[in-house]
Amino acid sequence: MQLQFENCGSASGVSQGTINGVSAFESCLMPQTTCPQLACNMQTEHSYADLPSTLFELCTPTPVGAPSWLAFNHPLAAELGFDPALAETDAGLQLLSGNQVAAWSNPLAQAYSGHQFGHLSPRLGDGRALLLAEIIDQQQQRRDIQLKGAGPTPYSRRGDGRSALGPVIREYLVSEAMFALGVPTSRALAAVITGETVYRDQPKPGGILTRVAASHIRIGTFQFASMLKDGGTAQHDSSLKSLADYVIKRHYPECVHAEQPYLALLNSVIQAQAALVAQWMSLGFIHGVMNTDNMSISGETIDYGPCAFIDQFDPDTVFSSIDQHGRYAYRNQPMIAQWNLARLAEALLPLLADAETDAVALATTALNQFPELYYQAWQDRMSAKLGLSSSAAAKTLAEQLLQLLAANKVDFTIFFRTLAFALSDVSAVKGPATLFTDQQGWLVWAAQWQQQLSGEPAAIQHSMNAVNPFFIPRNHQIELIISQVTEQGDLTLFQQFARDLSSPFTENADNQRWAAAAPPSDLPYRTFCGT
Ligand code: AMP
Ligand code: MG
């Protein structure tokens, strides 16, 4: 059953038309080696392991030779109530490199399917990630602690279960930067250098990321559960129903009280992902691999692979070297999110109504709300970026602006940050006027923009600077950091960026260097898959 739905139109950076385009698990079978001294007072649970066993495989990490710390995120550790005895200590290193399994941990790999570049892979799953435990944090929120790159699992297929250090560095820095930018995202608790070599196109140093997320349940998890077609009897719930009930309880508890809880769940995920992608678009973020297995049910950004922020604005931008047909280009992201949500809706059909035609009608109505939800969220974001008090005026102004930015190859982040300088003087030398070759085009747009402004310039500037970052993780800087760590063993730049990224909206002496545009020699930029 393939659902049809009305997709996003052509406006606002959204594209129109069609989209382009088990063996070596000895470690998993060994009895777990638990380490009693790593038991502590953290509040940990294992609710995922109570789901039907079809949905995961218990599996222990494979030890590494000579681990060392790359990073430990102390503020996040405090938020989690993570045992201070494990922070940057040898005990912590043994645990977060997978060399020891704590008594509070019950590692498992989650099963999922996924549409990868539009093609269904029925059995993916955590091929190189292991859920250690759920921590109940200081705010009483349940959060997954996962090791990424901790060795083979029953879902590894031909992969080695490992991560190269470069992608670990990128995920650590970009996910933490996204958090600081206010975007829902998985977090990075720690990064470890394994001391071992992984083989990709060439030998590379290995790394392990400790990832924290509201959960790692994906659209692909529902696709996997729905394809099992198990249970569903009076005595025995299907894996799909168990998963849906679990997700409602964990992420969308308000749905329990809805007349149709599973429809309410679908609507909630549609809403969360529409809001998320609108926020990505407003920051120039390109996820890179929006396969259904990389889209979180909770509405967080997860699975940072060949992701990157746009430099000079061009809606057709694709950074990922594996995305040869531009399926996941900047402009396609909203439409792809809706396409992915249609796959979620298909997976949920058996729970929506007894008769398939009724279920399809409900799902289609839900999916058809996506464009409206997306545009409203996008308009609100653009309105705030432009310093407007009414979001209604923002749509046309923002659409015209994006065309102008593209035609003039203007740096997206620098433009919005400097726009506030033009509040009273559109030709201000520190303002965006200098970024445009088409001065006339800029002046016409700026005059229309000024007409829509209301309020004190100082107050507008303040509000604009709170949403338009002074700096983002620039691609050329991330590449430089990765090469310094992986080729020279020099952590200095990594540590400086990891420190500065927490205040992207405040300009200061330390963060000037992160704000500069990429030198022309670094464009166009390409990233390689996060394996
Ligand atoms: P990703 O491209 O990282 O989203 O991964 C897509 C699928 O491939 C997931 O099922 C991963 O677990 C799996 N995978 C990626 N890299 C590896 C690896 N090095 N070893 C085993 N499985 C992997
Ligand atoms: Mg993935």
Coordinates of C-alpha atoms and ligand atoms in Angstrom, one line a residue:
M1 CA 0.0 0.0 0.0
Q2 CA 1.6 3.3 -1.1
L3 CA -0.1 6.4 0.2
Q4 CA -0.7 9.4 -2.1
F5 CA -0.8 12.8 -0.6
E6 CA -0.6 16.5 -1.6
N7 CA 3.0 17.5 -1.3
C8 CA 4.7 20.8 -0.6
G9 CA 4.6 23.3 -3.4
S10 CA 7.4 25.2 -5.1
A11 CA 7.8 28.1 -2.7
S12 CA 10.2 28.8 0.0
G13 CA 13.1 26.6 -0.8
V14 CA 10.9 23.6 -1.3
S15 CA 11.1 21.8 -4.6
Q16 CA 8.3 20.8 -6.9
G17 CA 7.8 17.7 -8.9
T18 CA 9.4 14.3 -8.5
I19 CA 12.1 13.1 -6.2
N20 CA 15.2 11.5 -7.8
G21 CA 15.8 9.3 -7.7
V22 CA 26.0 -11.9 9.9
S23 CA 28.3 -13.5 10.6
A24 CA 31.1 -12.3 13.0
F25 CA 29.1 -11.6 16.2
E26 CA 31.1 -13.8 18.5
S27 CA 31.3 -10.9 21.0
C28 CA 27.5 -10.7 21.0
L29 CA 27.2 -14.3 21.9
M30 CA 29.6 -14.2 24.8
P31 CA 28.3 -13.8 28.3
Q32 CA 28.4 -10.1 29.3
T33 CA 31.4 -9.1 31.3
T34 CA 29.9 -6.7 33.9
C35 CA 32.1 -4.6 36.1
P36 CA 30.6 -4.2 39.6
Q37 CA 32.7 -1.1 40.5
L38 CA 31.0 0.8 37.7
A39 CA 27.7 0.4 39.4
C40 CA 26.6 3.8 40.6
N41 CA 23.7 6.0 41.7
M42 CA 22.6 7.0 38.2
Q43 CA 18.9 6.3 37.6
T44 CA 19.0 3.8 34.7
E45 CA 16.3 1.7 33.2
H46 CA 15.9 -0.7 30.3
S47 CA 12.3 -0.3 29.2
Y48 CA 13.1 -1.0 25.5
A49 CA 14.2 -4.5 26.5
D50 CA 10.7 -5.1 27.7
L51 CA 9.3 -4.8 24.2
P52 CA 8.9 -7.9 22.1
S53 CA 12.2 -9.5 21.4
T54 CA 11.6 -9.2 17.7
L55 CA 12.6 -5.6 18.0
F56 CA 16.2 -5.9 19.3
E57 CA 19.1 -8.2 19.9
L58 CA 21.1 -8.2 23.1
C59 CA 24.7 -7.7 22.3
T60 CA 27.8 -6.6 24.1
P61 CA 30.4 -4.1 22.8
T62 CA 33.7 -5.5 21.3
P63 CA 36.7 -4.2 23.3
V64 CA 39.3 -1.9 21.6
G65 CA 43.1 -1.9 21.9
A66 CA 44.2 1.4 23.3
P67 CA 41.4 3.8 24.0
S68 CA 41.9 7.5 24.9
W69 CA 39.6 10.4 25.5
L70 CA 38.8 12.9 22.7
A71 CA 36.1 14.7 24.6
F72 CA 33.8 14.5 27.5
N73 CA 30.8 16.8 27.8
H74 CA 30.6 17.8 31.4
P75 CA 27.5 20.1 31.2
L76 CA 25.5 17.3 29.6
A77 CA 26.8 14.7 32.1
A78 CA 25.5 17.0 34.9
E79 CA 22.1 17.3 33.2
L80 CA 22.0 13.5 33.0
G81 CA 23.1 12.9 36.5
F82 CA 25.9 10.9 35.0
D83 CA 28.3 9.5 37.6
P84 CA 31.1 12.1 38.1
A85 CA 33.4 9.1 38.8
L86 CA 33.2 8.2 35.1
A87 CA 33.9 11.7 33.7
E88 CA 37.3 11.6 32.0
T89 CA 38.5 8.9 34.3
D90 CA 40.0 5.5 33.3
A91 CA 36.8 3.8 34.6
G92 CA 34.7 6.1 32.3
L93 CA 37.0 5.4 29.4
Q94 CA 36.7 1.7 29.8
L95 CA 33.0 2.0 29.8
L96 CA 32.5 4.4 26.9
S97 CA 35.0 2.6 24.7
G98 CA 33.0 -0.6 25.2
N99 CA 35.9 -2.3 27.0
Q100 CA 33.8 -3.0 30.0
V101 CA 30.0 -3.3 30.6
A102 CA 28.7 -1.6 33.7
A103 CA 26.3 -3.4 35.9
W104 CA 23.7 -0.7 35.1
S105 CA 24.0 -1.4 31.4
N106 CA 22.2 -4.0 29.4
P107 CA 23.5 -3.4 25.8
L108 CA 21.2 -4.1 22.9
A109 CA 21.0 -3.3 19.2
Q110 CA 17.7 -2.1 17.9
A111 CA 16.1 -3.5 14.8
Y112 CA 14.8 -1.2 12.0
S113 CA 14.1 -1.1 8.3
G114 CA 14.6 1.9 6.1
H115 CA 13.9 3.4 2.8
Q116 CA 17.4 4.3 1.7
F117 CA 17.4 6.8 -1.2
G118 CA 13.9 5.7 -1.9
H119 CA 14.5 1.9 -1.8
L120 CA 13.3 -0.3 1.0
S121 CA 15.9 -2.2 3.0
P122 CA 13.7 -4.4 5.2
R123 CA 16.4 -5.3 7.7
L124 CA 18.9 -2.7 8.8
G125 CA 19.1 -2.1 12.5
D126 CA 22.0 -0.9 14.7
G127 CA 24.9 -2.3 12.8
R128 CA 27.4 -0.3 14.8
A129 CA 25.5 1.1 17.7
L130 CA 24.5 -0.3 21.1
L131 CA 22.0 1.1 23.5
L132 CA 23.6 0.9 26.9
A133 CA 20.7 2.0 29.0
E134 CA 18.1 4.7 29.5
I135 CA 19.0 7.3 32.0
I136 CA 16.2 9.2 33.8
D137 CA 17.8 12.6 33.8
Q138 CA 17.6 15.4 36.4
Q139 CA 14.4 16.7 34.8
Q140 CA 13.0 13.1 35.0
Q141 CA 13.2 12.7 31.2
R142 CA 14.1 9.3 29.9
R143 CA 17.1 9.5 27.5
D144 CA 19.0 6.8 25.6
I145 CA 22.7 6.4 26.1
Q146 CA 24.2 4.7 23.1
L147 CA 27.7 3.8 21.9
K148 CA 28.2 4.4 18.2
G149 CA 31.1 2.4 16.7
A150 CA 31.3 -0.2 19.5
G151 CA 31.7 -3.3 17.2
P152 CA 29.6 -5.7 15.2
T153 CA 26.1 -6.6 16.1
P154 CA 23.6 -9.1 14.5
Y155 CA 22.6 -6.2 12.2
S156 CA 26.0 -5.4 10.9
R157 CA 25.7 -7.3 7.6
R158 CA 29.1 -6.9 6.1
G159 CA 30.1 -3.9 8.1
D160 CA 32.7 -3.8 10.8
G161 CA 30.5 -2.2 13.4
R162 CA 33.0 0.6 13.8
S163 CA 33.1 4.3 13.1
A164 CA 36.0 6.3 11.7
L165 CA 37.2 9.1 14.0
G166 CA 36.4 11.9 11.4
P167 CA 32.7 11.3 11.4
V168 CA 32.7 10.9 15.2
I169 CA 34.3 14.4 15.4
R170 CA 31.7 15.8 13.0
E171 CA 28.8 14.3 14.8
Y172 CA 30.1 15.5 18.2
L173 CA 30.6 19.1 17.1
V174 CA 27.6 19.5 14.8
S175 CA 25.1 17.8 17.1
E176 CA 26.3 19.9 20.1
A177 CA 26.2 23.1 17.9
M178 CA 22.7 22.2 16.8
F179 CA 21.7 21.9 20.5
A180 CA 23.2 25.3 21.2
L181 CA 21.3 26.7 18.2
G182 CA 18.1 25.5 19.8
V183 CA 17.4 22.7 17.4
P184 CA 15.9 19.4 18.8
T185 CA 18.8 16.9 18.4
S186 CA 20.6 13.9 19.8
R187 CA 23.6 15.0 22.0
A188 CA 27.2 14.0 22.3
L189 CA 28.2 12.9 25.8
A190 CA 31.7 11.7 24.9
A191 CA 34.0 10.8 22.1
V192 CA 36.8 8.2 22.4
I193 CA 39.7 7.5 20.1
T194 CA 39.9 3.7 19.9
G195 CA 43.6 3.4 19.1
E196 CA 42.6 1.0 16.3
T197 CA 42.4 1.4 12.5
V198 CA 39.3 1.0 10.5
Y199 CA 39.4 0.4 6.8
R200 CA 37.2 2.6 4.5
D201 CA 38.5 3.8 1.2
Q202 CA 41.8 3.9 3.1
P203 CA 43.0 3.1 6.7
K204 CA 41.6 5.6 9.2
P205 CA 41.8 6.0 13.0
G206 CA 38.7 4.6 14.7
G207 CA 36.4 6.5 17.2
I208 CA 33.4 5.8 19.4
L209 CA 30.7 8.4 20.1
T210 CA 28.5 8.2 23.2
R211 CA 25.2 9.5 21.9
V212 CA 22.3 10.7 24.0
A213 CA 18.8 11.0 22.5
A214 CA 15.2 11.2 23.7
S215 CA 15.1 7.8 22.0
H216 CA 16.6 6.2 18.9
I217 CA 13.3 5.0 17.6
R218 CA 12.9 5.9 13.9
I219 CA 10.3 5.8 11.2
G220 CA 12.2 2.7 10.1
T221 CA 11.6 1.0 13.5
F222 CA 7.8 1.2 12.7
Q223 CA 8.4 -0.1 9.2
F224 CA 10.3 -3.0 10.6
A225 CA 7.6 -3.8 13.2
S226 CA 4.8 -3.5 10.7
M227 CA 6.5 -6.0 8.3
L228 CA 6.7 -8.6 11.0
K229 CA 2.9 -9.0 10.9
D230 CA 3.0 -11.0 14.1
G231 CA 0.5 -11.2 17.0
G232 CA -2.5 -9.0 16.8
T233 CA -4.6 -11.6 18.6
A234 CA -6.6 -11.3 21.7
Q235 CA -3.8 -13.0 23.7
H236 CA -0.8 -11.4 22.0
D237 CA -0.3 -7.8 20.8
S238 CA 1.6 -7.4 17.5
S239 CA 5.1 -6.0 17.7
L240 CA 3.7 -3.0 15.9
K241 CA 1.1 -2.3 18.5
S242 CA 3.6 -2.8 21.4
L243 CA 5.9 -0.4 19.7
A244 CA 3.2 2.2 19.1
D245 CA 2.0 1.9 22.7
Y246 CA 5.5 2.3 23.9
V247 CA 6.2 5.4 21.8
I248 CA 3.0 7.0 22.9
K249 CA 3.9 6.5 26.5
R250 CA 7.4 7.6 26.1
H251 CA 7.1 10.5 23.7
Y252 CA 3.5 11.6 23.2
P253 CA 1.7 10.7 26.4
E254 CA -1.1 13.1 25.6
C255 CA -2.2 10.8 22.8
V256 CA -3.4 8.2 25.3
H257 CA -6.4 10.3 25.9
A258 CA -7.2 11.0 22.2
E259 CA -10.2 9.3 20.7
Q260 CA -7.9 7.5 18.3
P261 CA -4.5 7.3 20.0
Y262 CA -2.6 5.9 17.0
L263 CA -3.9 8.6 14.7
A264 CA -3.0 11.1 17.3
L265 CA 0.5 9.6 17.4
L266 CA 0.8 10.0 13.6
N267 CA -0.4 13.6 13.8
S268 CA 2.1 14.3 16.6
V269 CA 5.1 12.9 14.6
I270 CA 3.9 14.9 11.5
Q271 CA 3.8 18.0 13.6
A272 CA 7.2 17.4 15.2
Q273 CA 9.0 16.7 12.0
A274 CA 7.4 19.6 10.2
A275 CA 8.6 21.9 12.9
L276 CA 12.1 20.3 12.9
V277 CA 12.6 20.6 9.1
A278 CA 11.4 24.2 9.2
Q279 CA 14.0 25.0 11.7
W280 CA 16.7 23.2 9.7
M281 CA 15.7 25.3 6.6
S282 CA 15.8 28.5 8.7
L283 CA 19.4 27.8 9.7
G284 CA 20.6 26.4 6.3
F285 CA 21.2 23.0 7.7
I286 CA 21.3 20.0 5.3
H287 CA 20.9 16.6 7.0
G288 CA 22.4 14.8 4.0
V289 CA 20.8 11.4 4.3
M290 CA 17.1 11.7 5.2
N291 CA 16.4 8.0 4.8
T292 CA 13.5 6.8 6.9
D293 CA 15.9 5.0 9.2
N294 CA 17.5 8.4 10.0
M295 CA 14.4 10.2 11.0
S296 CA 13.5 10.1 14.7
I297 CA 10.0 9.5 15.9
S298 CA 10.6 12.0 18.7
G299 CA 11.3 14.8 16.2
E300 CA 15.0 15.2 17.1
T301 CA 17.7 15.5 14.5
I302 CA 19.6 12.2 14.6
D303 CA 22.2 10.2 12.6
Y304 CA 24.6 13.0 11.6
G305 CA 26.5 11.7 8.6
P306 CA 27.4 13.8 5.6
C307 CA 25.5 16.8 7.1
A308 CA 26.6 20.4 6.6
F309 CA 25.4 24.0 6.8
I310 CA 24.9 25.9 3.6
D311 CA 27.5 28.6 2.8
Q312 CA 26.6 30.7 -0.2
F313 CA 22.8 30.3 -0.5
D314 CA 21.7 27.9 -3.3
P315 CA 18.6 25.9 -2.7
D316 CA 20.0 23.1 -4.9
T317 CA 22.9 22.5 -2.6
V318 CA 23.8 18.9 -1.9
F319 CA 27.0 18.3 0.1
S320 CA 26.9 14.5 0.3
S321 CA 29.1 12.7 -2.2
I322 CA 26.7 9.7 -2.1
D323 CA 23.7 11.8 -3.0
Q324 CA 24.3 11.7 -6.7
H325 CA 20.8 12.7 -7.8
G326 CA 20.3 15.4 -5.2
R327 CA 17.4 13.6 -3.5
Y328 CA 18.4 15.2 -0.2
A329 CA 19.2 18.7 -1.5
Y330 CA 18.4 21.6 0.8
R331 CA 15.2 22.5 -1.1
N332 CA 13.9 18.9 -1.1
Q333 CA 14.1 18.5 2.7
P334 CA 10.4 19.4 3.5
M335 CA 9.1 17.3 0.7
I336 CA 11.3 14.3 1.7
A337 CA 10.1 14.7 5.3
Q338 CA 6.5 14.3 4.1
W339 CA 7.5 11.4 1.9
N340 CA 9.1 9.7 4.9
L341 CA 6.0 10.4 7.0
A342 CA 3.9 8.7 4.4
R343 CA 6.0 5.6 5.0
L344 CA 5.3 5.9 8.7
A345 CA 1.6 6.3 8.0
E346 CA 1.7 3.1 5.9
A347 CA 3.3 1.2 8.7
L348 CA 0.6 2.4 11.1
L349 CA -2.3 1.5 8.8
P350 CA -3.3 -1.7 10.7
L351 CA -3.7 0.3 13.9
L352 CA -5.7 3.2 12.4
A353 CA -8.9 1.4 11.5
D354 CA -10.2 -2.2 10.9
A355 CA -11.0 -1.5 7.2
E356 CA -8.0 -0.6 5.1
T357 CA -9.9 2.0 3.1
D358 CA -10.9 3.8 6.4
A359 CA -7.3 3.6 7.6
V360 CA -6.0 5.0 4.3
A361 CA -8.5 7.9 4.4
L362 CA -7.4 8.8 8.0
A363 CA -3.7 8.6 7.1
T364 CA -4.1 10.7 4.0
T365 CA -5.9 13.4 5.8
A366 CA -3.2 13.5 8.4
L367 CA -0.4 13.6 5.7
N368 CA -2.2 16.4 3.9
Q369 CA -1.8 18.6 6.9
F370 CA 2.0 18.6 6.5
P371 CA 2.4 21.4 4.0
E372 CA 0.3 23.8 6.2
L373 CA 2.2 22.8 9.3
Y374 CA 5.5 23.1 7.6
Y375 CA 4.8 26.5 6.0
Q376 CA 3.4 28.0 9.2
A377 CA 6.5 26.8 11.2
W378 CA 8.8 28.1 8.4
Q379 CA 7.0 31.4 8.2
D380 CA 7.3 31.9 12.0
R381 CA 11.0 31.2 11.8
M382 CA 11.6 33.5 8.9
S383 CA 9.6 36.2 10.5
A384 CA 11.8 36.1 13.6
K385 CA 14.9 36.1 11.5
L386 CA 13.7 39.2 9.6
G387 CA 12.7 41.0 12.9
L388 CA 9.1 41.2 11.9
S389 CA 6.3 41.2 14.4
S390 CA 3.7 39.7 12.0
S391 CA 4.5 36.4 10.5
A392 CA 2.0 37.0 7.7
A393 CA 4.2 39.5 5.9
A394 CA 7.2 37.2 6.2
K395 CA 6.3 34.7 3.5
T396 CA 6.5 36.9 0.4
L397 CA 9.5 38.9 1.8
A398 CA 11.4 35.7 2.7
E399 CA 10.7 34.1 -0.7
Q400 CA 11.9 37.1 -2.6
L401 CA 14.9 37.4 -0.3
L402 CA 15.9 33.8 -0.9
Q403 CA 15.8 34.3 -4.6
L404 CA 18.0 37.4 -4.2
L405 CA 20.5 35.5 -2.0
A406 CA 20.8 32.7 -4.5
A407 CA 21.2 35.1 -7.5
N408 CA 23.9 37.0 -5.6
K409 CA 25.6 33.9 -4.1
V410 CA 25.3 35.5 -0.6
D411 CA 26.5 33.6 2.5
F412 CA 23.3 32.6 4.3
T413 CA 24.5 32.9 7.9
I414 CA 26.5 36.2 7.4
F415 CA 23.5 37.8 5.6
F416 CA 21.0 37.2 8.4
R417 CA 23.5 38.2 11.1
T418 CA 24.4 41.5 9.4
L419 CA 20.8 42.3 8.4
A420 CA 20.2 44.0 11.7
F421 CA 22.8 46.7 10.8
A422 CA 20.5 47.7 8.0
L423 CA 17.6 48.5 10.3
S424 CA 18.0 52.2 10.0
D425 CA 20.5 52.5 7.1
V426 CA 20.1 50.0 4.3
S427 CA 23.5 51.1 2.9
A428 CA 25.4 50.7 6.2
V429 CA 28.9 49.5 5.6
K430 CA 28.7 46.8 8.3
G431 CA 25.4 45.7 6.8
P432 CA 24.5 43.3 4.1
A433 CA 24.6 45.8 1.2
T434 CA 28.2 44.9 0.5
L435 CA 27.2 41.2 0.0
F436 CA 25.2 41.9 -3.1
T437 CA 26.4 42.5 -6.6
D438 CA 22.8 43.5 -7.6
Q439 CA 22.6 46.6 -5.5
Q440 CA 19.3 47.7 -7.0
G441 CA 17.8 44.3 -6.2
W442 CA 19.0 44.6 -2.6
L443 CA 17.7 48.2 -2.2
V444 CA 14.3 47.3 -3.5
W445 CA 13.9 44.4 -1.2
A446 CA 15.3 46.3 1.8
A447 CA 12.8 49.1 1.3
Q448 CA 10.0 46.6 1.4
W449 CA 11.4 45.0 4.4
Q450 CA 11.8 48.2 6.3
Q451 CA 8.2 49.1 5.6
Q452 CA 7.1 46.0 7.5
L453 CA 9.2 46.6 10.6
S454 CA 7.6 48.1 13.7
G455 CA 9.1 48.9 17.0
E456 CA 12.4 50.2 18.4
P457 CA 15.4 49.4 16.2
A458 CA 17.4 48.4 19.3
A459 CA 14.7 46.0 20.4
I460 CA 14.4 44.5 16.9
Q461 CA 18.2 44.1 16.6
H462 CA 18.2 42.3 19.9
S463 CA 15.5 39.9 18.8
M464 CA 17.2 39.3 15.5
N465 CA 20.5 38.5 17.1
A466 CA 18.8 36.0 19.3
V467 CA 17.7 33.9 16.3
N468 CA 20.4 34.6 13.7
P469 CA 23.6 32.9 14.8
F470 CA 26.9 34.8 14.7
F471 CA 28.5 31.5 13.7
I472 CA 27.6 28.0 12.8
P473 CA 29.9 24.9 12.4
R474 CA 31.3 25.9 9.1
N475 CA 32.3 23.1 6.8
H476 CA 35.8 24.2 6.2
Q477 CA 36.4 24.6 9.9
I478 CA 35.0 21.2 10.7
E479 CA 37.3 19.7 8.0
L480 CA 40.3 21.5 9.4
I481 CA 39.5 20.3 12.9
I482 CA 39.1 16.7 11.7
S483 CA 42.4 16.8 9.8
Q484 CA 44.2 18.3 12.8
V485 CA 43.0 15.5 15.1
T486 CA 43.2 12.6 12.8
E487 CA 46.4 13.5 10.9
Q488 CA 48.4 15.4 13.5
G489 CA 46.9 14.2 16.8
D490 CA 46.4 17.8 17.7
L491 CA 43.2 18.3 19.7
T492 CA 43.7 22.1 20.3
L493 CA 41.3 23.4 17.6
F494 CA 38.7 20.7 18.4
Q495 CA 38.7 21.7 22.0
Q496 CA 38.4 25.4 21.2
F497 CA 35.5 24.9 18.9
A498 CA 33.8 22.5 21.4
R499 CA 34.1 25.3 24.0
D500 CA 32.9 28.1 21.8
L501 CA 30.0 26.4 20.1
S502 CA 27.8 26.7 23.2
S503 CA 27.2 30.5 22.5
P504 CA 26.5 30.8 18.8
F505 CA 24.4 33.9 19.2
T506 CA 26.9 36.0 21.1
E507 CA 29.8 37.6 19.3
N508 CA 33.0 37.8 21.3
A509 CA 36.8 37.9 20.9
D510 CA 37.2 34.1 20.9
N511 CA 34.6 33.2 18.3
Q512 CA 35.4 35.7 15.5
R513 CA 37.4 33.1 13.6
W514 CA 34.5 30.7 13.4
A515 CA 32.3 33.4 11.7
A516 CA 34.2 34.0 8.5
A517 CA 33.0 32.6 5.2
A518 CA 34.8 29.8 3.6
P519 CA 37.6 30.8 1.3
P520 CA 36.6 30.3 -2.4
S521 CA 39.2 27.6 -2.7
D522 CA 37.1 25.5 -0.2
L523 CA 33.9 25.7 -2.3
P524 CA 32.0 23.7 -3.5
Y525 CA 32.2 21.5 -0.4
R526 CA 31.7 17.8 -0.4
T527 CA 31.2 15.4 2.6
F528 CA 31.6 11.7 2.6
C529 CA 29.2 9.2 4.3
G530 CA 29.5 9.1 8.0
T531 CA 30.8 5.5 8.2
Ligands
AMP1 P1 23.9 5.1 8.3 O1 24.4 5.3 6.9 O2 25.0 5.4 9.3 O3 22.6 5.7 8.7 O4 23.7 3.5 8.4 C1 22.8 2.8 7.6 C2 22.8 1.4 8.1 O5 24.1 0.8 7.9 C3 22.5 1.2 9.6 O6 21.8 0.0 9.7 C4 23.8 1.1 10.2 O7 23.8 0.4 11.4 C5 24.6 0.3 9.1 N1 26.0 0.6 9.2 C6 26.6 1.8 8.8 N2 28.0 1.7 9.0 C7 28.2 0.4 9.5 C8 29.4 -0.3 9.9 N3 30.6 0.3 9.8 N4 29.3 -1.5 10.3 C9 28.0 -2.1 10.4 N5 26.9 -1.5 10.1 C10 27.0 -0.2 9.6
MG2 MG 21.5 5.8 10.3

